[in-house]
Coordinates of C-alpha atoms in Angstrom, one line a residue:
M228 CA 124.9 78.3 -84.2
E229 CA 128.7 78.4 -84.4
K230 CA 130.9 75.5 -83.1
Y231 CA 133.7 76.4 -80.8
A232 CA 136.0 74.9 -78.2
L233 CA 137.0 76.5 -74.9
K234 CA 140.5 75.5 -73.7
N235 CA 143.3 76.5 -71.3
M236 CA 141.1 77.1 -68.3
H237 CA 140.3 75.8 -64.9
L238 CA 137.0 74.1 -65.2
L239 CA 134.5 74.3 -62.3
N240 CA 131.5 72.2 -63.3
G241 CA 129.0 73.3 -60.7
H242 CA 128.7 69.9 -59.0
A243 CA 128.8 69.7 -55.2
D244 CA 132.3 68.1 -55.2
M245 CA 133.7 70.4 -57.9
K246 CA 137.4 71.2 -57.9
P247 CA 139.3 73.1 -60.6
Q248 CA 140.1 70.8 -63.5
T249 CA 142.8 71.6 -66.0
G250 CA 143.9 70.1 -69.3
L251 CA 140.4 69.8 -70.6
A252 CA 138.5 71.4 -73.5
V253 CA 134.8 72.1 -73.7
L254 CA 133.2 71.8 -77.1
V255 CA 130.1 73.9 -77.8
S256 CA 127.8 73.2 -80.7
D257 CA 124.2 74.3 -81.5
G258 CA 124.2 76.2 -78.2
R259 CA 125.0 73.2 -76.0
F260 CA 128.0 71.6 -74.3
E261 CA 128.7 68.9 -76.8
K262 CA 131.6 67.2 -75.2
I263 CA 134.3 67.6 -72.5
L264 CA 137.6 66.1 -73.6
P265 CA 141.4 66.5 -73.3
E266 CA 142.7 69.6 -75.0
S267 CA 144.9 67.5 -77.3
E268 CA 141.7 65.9 -78.8
I269 CA 139.9 69.0 -80.0
P270 CA 138.6 68.0 -83.5
E271 CA 138.9 70.1 -86.6
G272 CA 136.0 72.4 -87.5
Y273 CA 135.9 74.2 -84.1
E274 CA 136.9 77.8 -83.5
V275 CA 139.3 77.5 -80.5
K276 CA 139.0 80.1 -77.8
D277 CA 142.0 80.2 -75.4
L278 CA 140.8 81.3 -72.0
G279 CA 144.3 82.1 -70.8
G280 CA 144.1 80.0 -67.6
K281 CA 140.9 81.7 -66.3
Y282 CA 138.1 79.9 -64.5
L283 CA 135.1 78.5 -66.4
L284 CA 131.9 77.8 -64.4
P285 CA 128.1 77.6 -64.9
G286 CA 126.2 80.9 -65.2
L287 CA 124.5 81.9 -62.0
I288 CA 120.8 81.4 -61.5
N289 CA 118.8 84.1 -59.6
L290 CA 115.5 82.6 -58.4
H291 CA 113.9 85.9 -57.1
V292 CA 113.8 89.0 -59.2
H293 CA 111.3 91.8 -60.0
M294 CA 112.0 93.3 -63.4
P295 CA 110.3 96.7 -63.2
T296 CA 112.7 98.3 -60.7
G297 CA 116.4 98.5 -60.5
G298 CA 117.1 98.7 -56.8
K299 CA 117.9 102.4 -56.6
P300 CA 117.5 103.6 -53.0
S301 CA 115.2 106.5 -52.3
A302 CA 115.3 109.0 -49.5
K303 CA 111.6 108.4 -48.8
K304 CA 109.2 105.5 -49.1
T305 CA 107.6 104.9 -52.4
D306 CA 103.9 104.2 -52.8
Y307 CA 104.4 101.5 -55.5
A308 CA 100.7 100.9 -56.0
K309 CA 99.9 104.6 -56.6
L310 CA 103.0 104.9 -58.9
A311 CA 102.1 101.8 -60.9
Q312 CA 98.5 102.8 -61.4
T313 CA 99.5 106.3 -62.5
L314 CA 102.2 105.1 -65.0
L315 CA 100.1 102.3 -66.6
K316 CA 97.5 104.9 -67.7
Y317 CA 99.8 106.0 -70.5
G318 CA 100.8 103.9 -73.5
L319 CA 104.2 105.6 -73.9
V320 CA 105.0 104.9 -70.2
R321 CA 104.1 101.3 -70.6
W322 CA 106.5 101.2 -73.5
V323 CA 109.2 102.8 -71.4
L324 CA 108.6 100.2 -68.6
K325 CA 109.0 97.4 -71.1
K326 CA 112.3 98.9 -72.3
M327 CA 113.4 99.2 -68.7
G328 CA 112.7 95.5 -68.2
E329 CA 114.8 94.7 -71.3
S330 CA 117.6 96.8 -69.9
H331 CA 117.5 95.1 -66.5
A332 CA 117.5 91.6 -68.2
K333 CA 120.6 92.5 -70.2
T334 CA 122.2 93.8 -67.0
Q335 CA 121.5 90.4 -65.3
L336 CA 123.2 88.6 -68.1
L337 CA 126.2 90.9 -68.4
S338 CA 126.8 90.3 -64.6
G339 CA 127.1 86.5 -65.1
T340 CA 123.5 85.5 -64.3
T341 CA 122.3 83.3 -67.1
T342 CA 118.8 82.3 -65.8
I343 CA 116.4 84.4 -63.8
R344 CA 113.0 83.7 -62.2
A345 CA 110.8 86.8 -62.2
V346 CA 108.3 86.4 -59.4
G347 CA 106.0 89.4 -59.6
G348 CA 105.8 91.8 -62.4
I349 CA 103.5 94.2 -64.2
M350 CA 100.7 92.9 -66.6
D351 CA 102.3 90.3 -68.9
F352 CA 105.5 92.3 -69.5
D353 CA 107.7 89.5 -68.1
T354 CA 106.4 86.6 -70.2
K355 CA 106.6 88.8 -73.3
L356 CA 110.2 89.7 -72.4
R357 CA 111.0 86.0 -71.8
D358 CA 109.7 85.2 -75.3
K359 CA 111.5 88.1 -76.9
I360 CA 114.8 86.9 -75.4
K361 CA 114.1 83.3 -76.5
A362 CA 113.4 84.5 -80.0
G363 CA 116.7 86.4 -80.1
K364 CA 115.0 89.8 -80.3
A365 CA 116.4 91.0 -77.0
V366 CA 119.6 90.3 -75.0
G367 CA 119.1 88.6 -71.7
P368 CA 119.2 85.5 -69.6
R369 CA 116.9 82.5 -69.8
M370 CA 113.7 83.7 -68.0
L371 CA 111.0 82.0 -66.0
A372 CA 108.1 84.4 -65.3
A373 CA 105.0 84.6 -63.1
N374 CA 103.7 88.0 -64.3
Y375 CA 101.4 89.5 -61.6
A376 CA 101.3 87.8 -58.2
V377 CA 98.1 87.0 -56.4
S378 CA 97.6 89.0 -53.2
V379 CA 94.6 90.3 -51.2
P380 CA 93.3 93.8 -50.4
G381 CA 96.0 95.5 -48.3
G382 CA 98.4 92.7 -49.0
H383 CA 102.0 92.8 -50.0
M384 CA 102.6 94.9 -53.2
T385 CA 98.9 94.9 -54.0
G386 CA 98.3 97.3 -56.9
S387 CA 101.9 97.2 -58.2
V388 CA 103.3 93.7 -59.0
A389 CA 100.3 91.9 -57.4
L390 CA 96.6 92.1 -57.7
P391 CA 94.0 91.5 -54.9
A392 CA 91.7 88.5 -54.6
H393 CA 88.6 89.3 -52.6
S394 CA 87.3 85.8 -52.1
V395 CA 88.3 82.1 -52.5
E396 CA 86.5 82.1 -55.8
E397 CA 88.3 85.2 -57.1
A398 CA 91.7 83.7 -56.1
V399 CA 90.9 80.7 -58.3
V400 CA 89.8 82.9 -61.2
M401 CA 92.9 85.0 -60.9
V402 CA 95.1 81.8 -61.2
E403 CA 93.1 80.8 -64.3
N404 CA 93.5 84.3 -65.8
L405 CA 97.2 84.3 -65.1
A406 CA 97.5 80.9 -66.8
E407 CA 96.2 82.5 -70.0
T408 CA 99.2 84.8 -70.1
G409 CA 101.6 81.9 -70.4
P410 CA 103.5 82.0 -67.1
D411 CA 106.0 79.5 -65.9
L412 CA 104.8 79.6 -62.2
I413 CA 102.3 81.2 -60.0
K414 CA 103.2 83.6 -57.2
L415 CA 101.2 84.3 -54.0
M416 CA 101.7 87.1 -51.5
I417 CA 100.8 85.3 -48.3
T418 CA 102.2 87.7 -45.7
G419 CA 103.2 91.3 -45.5
G420 CA 106.8 92.5 -45.6
V421 CA 109.2 94.9 -43.9
L422 CA 108.2 98.0 -45.8
D423 CA 104.4 97.5 -45.1
A424 CA 104.7 96.2 -41.5
E425 CA 102.7 98.2 -39.0
V426 CA 104.2 96.8 -35.8
P427 CA 107.8 97.2 -34.8
G428 CA 109.7 93.9 -34.8
E429 CA 107.0 92.0 -36.5
P430 CA 107.4 91.7 -40.2
G431 CA 105.4 89.2 -42.2
V432 CA 101.9 89.5 -40.7
L433 CA 99.6 87.0 -42.3
K434 CA 97.5 88.6 -45.0
M435 CA 96.1 85.8 -47.2
P436 CA 93.6 83.5 -45.5
P437 CA 94.5 79.8 -45.6
E438 CA 91.5 78.9 -47.7
Y439 CA 92.7 81.3 -50.4
V440 CA 96.1 79.7 -50.4
K441 CA 94.7 76.2 -50.6
A442 CA 92.3 77.0 -53.4
A443 CA 94.9 78.9 -55.4
C444 CA 97.5 76.1 -55.0
E445 CA 95.1 73.4 -56.0
K446 CA 94.1 75.3 -59.2
A447 CA 97.7 76.1 -60.1
H448 CA 98.7 72.5 -59.6
W449 CA 95.8 71.2 -61.6
L450 CA 96.9 73.5 -64.4
G451 CA 100.5 72.2 -64.1
Y452 CA 102.1 75.1 -62.4
K453 CA 104.3 75.2 -59.2
V454 CA 103.5 77.9 -56.7
A455 CA 106.0 80.3 -55.1
A456 CA 104.9 82.4 -52.1
H457 CA 106.2 85.5 -50.4
V458 CA 106.4 84.5 -46.7
E459 CA 108.1 86.4 -43.9
S460 CA 106.8 84.9 -40.6
T461 CA 106.3 81.6 -38.8
E462 CA 102.5 81.9 -39.2
G463 CA 103.0 82.5 -42.9
L464 CA 105.3 79.4 -43.2
L465 CA 102.7 77.2 -41.6
V466 CA 99.8 78.5 -43.8
A467 CA 102.0 78.1 -46.9
L468 CA 103.3 74.7 -46.2
E469 CA 100.0 73.3 -45.0
N470 CA 98.1 74.4 -48.1
G471 CA 100.3 73.4 -51.0
V472 CA 103.0 76.1 -51.7
D473 CA 106.0 74.6 -53.5
S474 CA 108.7 77.2 -52.7
I475 CA 108.9 79.6 -49.7
E476 CA 110.4 82.9 -50.8
H477 CA 112.3 84.6 -48.0
G478 CA 111.4 82.7 -44.9
G479 CA 110.6 83.2 -41.2
K480 CA 111.5 81.9 -37.8
P481 CA 111.4 78.1 -38.1
T482 CA 109.8 75.8 -35.5
D483 CA 109.8 72.1 -35.2
E484 CA 106.3 72.0 -36.8
V485 CA 107.6 74.1 -39.7
M486 CA 110.5 71.8 -40.3
E487 CA 108.3 68.7 -40.2
L488 CA 106.0 70.3 -42.9
F489 CA 109.0 71.1 -45.1
K490 CA 110.0 67.4 -44.9
K491 CA 106.5 66.1 -45.4
T492 CA 105.6 68.3 -48.4
G493 CA 109.0 68.4 -50.1
S494 CA 108.7 72.2 -50.4
V495 CA 111.9 74.2 -50.7
L496 CA 113.2 77.5 -49.3
V497 CA 114.5 80.3 -51.5
A498 CA 116.6 82.4 -49.2
T499 CA 116.9 86.0 -50.0
L500 CA 119.5 87.4 -47.7
S501 CA 120.4 90.4 -49.9
P502 CA 117.4 92.7 -49.2
T503 CA 117.6 92.3 -45.5
V504 CA 121.2 93.2 -45.2
P505 CA 121.0 97.0 -46.0
F506 CA 117.9 97.3 -43.8
S507 CA 119.4 95.6 -40.8
E508 CA 123.1 96.2 -41.0
M509 CA 123.6 99.5 -42.9
D510 CA 123.8 102.8 -40.9
Q511 CA 120.5 104.6 -41.1
S512 CA 122.2 107.8 -42.3
V513 CA 123.1 105.8 -45.4
S514 CA 120.1 103.5 -45.8
G515 CA 117.5 106.1 -44.9
V516 CA 115.2 103.5 -43.3
S517 CA 112.9 104.4 -40.4
D518 CA 113.4 103.1 -36.8
M519 CA 110.5 100.7 -37.4
D520 CA 111.9 99.5 -40.7
L521 CA 115.3 99.0 -39.0
L522 CA 113.7 96.8 -36.3
N523 CA 111.7 94.8 -38.8
G524 CA 114.7 94.4 -41.1
K525 CA 116.8 93.1 -38.2
A526 CA 114.0 90.7 -37.2
L527 CA 113.6 89.4 -40.8
F528 CA 117.4 89.1 -41.4
R529 CA 117.7 87.0 -38.2
N530 CA 114.8 84.8 -39.1
I531 CA 115.9 84.2 -42.6
K532 CA 119.4 83.2 -41.5
E533 CA 117.9 80.9 -38.8
C534 CA 115.5 79.3 -41.3
T535 CA 118.2 78.8 -43.9
I536 CA 120.7 77.3 -41.5
R537 CA 118.1 75.0 -40.0
C538 CA 116.9 73.9 -43.4
L539 CA 120.4 73.1 -44.5
K540 CA 121.1 71.2 -41.3
E541 CA 117.9 69.1 -41.7
G542 CA 118.3 68.3 -45.4
I543 CA 115.7 70.8 -46.8
T544 CA 116.7 72.1 -50.2
V545 CA 117.7 75.8 -50.1
G546 CA 118.0 78.0 -53.1
L547 CA 119.1 81.6 -53.6
G548 CA 117.7 84.8 -55.0
T549 CA 118.3 88.5 -54.5
D550 CA 114.8 90.0 -54.5
T551 CA 116.2 92.5 -57.0
G552 CA 114.2 95.7 -57.0
C553 CA 114.3 96.2 -53.2
P554 CA 116.4 99.3 -52.2
Y555 CA 120.1 98.7 -52.8
I556 CA 119.5 95.4 -54.5
T557 CA 120.5 95.7 -58.2
H558 CA 120.3 93.5 -61.2
Y559 CA 124.1 93.0 -61.3
D560 CA 124.8 91.8 -57.8
M561 CA 123.8 88.1 -57.5
W562 CA 127.4 87.4 -56.5
R563 CA 126.7 89.3 -53.2
E564 CA 123.9 86.9 -52.4
L565 CA 126.5 84.1 -52.5
W566 CA 128.9 86.1 -50.3
Y567 CA 126.1 86.7 -47.7
F568 CA 125.2 83.0 -47.8
V569 CA 128.8 82.1 -46.9
Q570 CA 129.2 84.9 -44.4
C571 CA 125.9 84.4 -42.6
C572 CA 125.1 80.7 -42.9
G573 CA 128.5 79.1 -42.6
V574 CA 128.6 77.4 -46.0
T575 CA 131.7 77.2 -48.2
P576 CA 132.2 79.2 -51.4
A577 CA 132.0 75.9 -53.3
F578 CA 128.6 75.1 -51.8
A579 CA 127.4 78.6 -52.5
I580 CA 128.3 78.3 -56.2
H581 CA 126.8 74.8 -56.3
T582 CA 123.6 76.2 -54.8
A583 CA 123.4 79.2 -57.2
T584 CA 123.8 76.9 -60.2
M585 CA 122.9 73.3 -59.9
V586 CA 120.6 73.5 -56.9
N587 CA 118.8 76.5 -58.2
A588 CA 118.3 74.8 -61.6
G589 CA 116.6 72.0 -59.8
I590 CA 114.3 74.3 -58.0
A591 CA 113.4 76.0 -61.2
G592 CA 112.7 72.7 -62.9
L593 CA 115.6 73.1 -65.3
S594 CA 118.0 70.4 -64.1
D595 CA 118.2 68.8 -67.5
E596 CA 118.8 72.1 -69.3
T597 CA 121.2 74.2 -67.2
G598 CA 123.0 74.6 -63.9
S599 CA 126.2 72.7 -64.6
I600 CA 128.8 72.2 -67.3
D601 CA 127.9 68.8 -68.5
E602 CA 127.5 67.3 -71.9
G603 CA 124.1 67.9 -73.4
K604 CA 123.2 70.9 -71.4
S605 CA 122.7 74.5 -72.6
A606 CA 126.0 76.3 -72.9
D607 CA 125.2 78.8 -70.1
Y608 CA 128.5 79.8 -68.4
M609 CA 130.7 82.6 -67.2
V610 CA 134.5 83.1 -67.2
V611 CA 136.3 84.9 -64.3
D612 CA 139.9 85.8 -63.8
R613 CA 140.4 84.3 -60.3
D614 CA 139.4 81.2 -58.4
P615 CA 135.9 81.9 -56.9
L616 CA 136.3 78.9 -54.6
Q617 CA 139.0 80.9 -52.8
D618 CA 137.3 84.3 -53.1
L619 CA 133.7 84.9 -54.2
T620 CA 134.5 88.5 -55.2
A621 CA 136.0 86.9 -58.3
L622 CA 132.5 86.6 -59.6
R623 CA 132.0 90.3 -59.5
E624 CA 133.3 91.1 -63.0
P625 CA 133.2 88.2 -65.4
S626 CA 135.4 88.4 -68.4
M627 CA 133.0 86.4 -70.5
V628 CA 129.4 85.2 -70.2
S629 CA 127.2 83.0 -72.4
V630 CA 123.6 81.9 -72.5
F631 CA 122.3 79.4 -75.1
G632 CA 125.9 79.2 -76.4
K633 CA 126.0 82.8 -77.4
Y634 CA 128.9 84.5 -75.7
I635 CA 129.7 88.1 -74.8
E636 CA 133.3 89.0 -74.1
D637 CA 134.2 91.7 -71.6
P638 CA 130.7 92.3 -70.4
R639 CA 130.3 95.6 -68.6
P640 CA 126.9 96.2 -66.9
K641 CA 126.3 99.8 -65.9
K642 CA 126.5 100.2 -62.2
N643 CA 125.4 102.7 -59.5
P644 CA 128.7 103.9 -57.9
K645 CA 126.9 105.1 -54.7
V646 CA 125.2 101.7 -54.2
E647 CA 128.5 99.9 -54.9
E648 CA 130.4 101.9 -52.4
A649 CA 127.7 101.5 -49.7
L650 CA 127.5 97.8 -50.1
D651 CA 131.2 97.3 -50.3
T652 CA 131.6 99.2 -47.1
L653 CA 128.9 97.2 -45.5
M654 CA 130.5 93.9 -46.5
K655 CA 133.8 95.0 -45.1
V656 CA 132.2 95.8 -41.8
M657 CA 130.4 92.4 -41.8
A658 CA 133.7 90.6 -42.5
E659 CA 135.5 92.4 -39.7
K660 CA 132.7 91.6 -37.2
K661 CA 132.9 87.9 -38.1
E662 CA 136.7 87.9 -37.6

């Protein structure tokens, strides 16, 4: 690995109290931040990279992605189970799906996201992609992968990125089988979601019985894995928290009982505001969602915001993820999740960046490895032209990004112009409403 020094920049280290620091140089050696010292003390033997007064900060961490899909909106609902079952019959198509995953991973990295947590995929494609990136055979961010999620018949995403357990015993066996594929965590689908809701205004109907959740969590914990769970209702929150889930993905309307369980168990919330925004706030002529999906989207958006705000107020750890793969949620827009966090939950841009870096690293179990610019940590960073503490849109187009100390200058992920235009318009409307 090459040795180089970054200088002439504003340093934002990712800590809660971060402020732009100048006059410092960051030495990178063997893929890690070796030392932070005054610019005048850069030793010989380092290639010096002058950042021209730009802003250096840790790479973003996206805690909730699905690699097979790219977020392209569709005019009609997709039967993902039927589509997956059809595609997986053919070896050539499976190869194409793997290549799509590689392309999506590269897009994540080029957008400034240096760590991702894939929480529901096809077969063992995600762990194989993780290993390929780690071996330097593919370009992408650091990955944590769950492979298939555990669901139930008729449960959320069953047949596509989740497989059904028909009994408590089968749920345990599924966890054991998943463990043999080398995942980093186990994912459960405890409730339904917006797209599979059957009653207007009621997303997140409980699907997985509590005894399944308990048995799956106990087996996962015994095997050394943490458990993340798709939850979109109060009932789902109670079942998840009472039976051993470590991270709630999405959230639901919080109650006093829910909050006490969060505190008692030490579980965390991974808020995913991004997928609820187009459903609830975008004009139906653009989003194409049905009247029922609109009602359910609005309910979930409201509940996730309320859950996030209350967790923050009561000292519960909150992380961020985009749920990439949902309609309008791409592999290059993690910065929008931070913007929604500020806009909808009343936090500062500094807190949003701290959450998407250092806090997310802690949730992922990577605090010693990444999430901040500190000596000894992996050199995972991004460089942007403007101060993101003043305007989070500065994160939109990084001028440089690095993972494991390997940097890419002028990264340019391929984007969908129609999606960008629709989301930009929506953000403008949301900002005007708040004013």
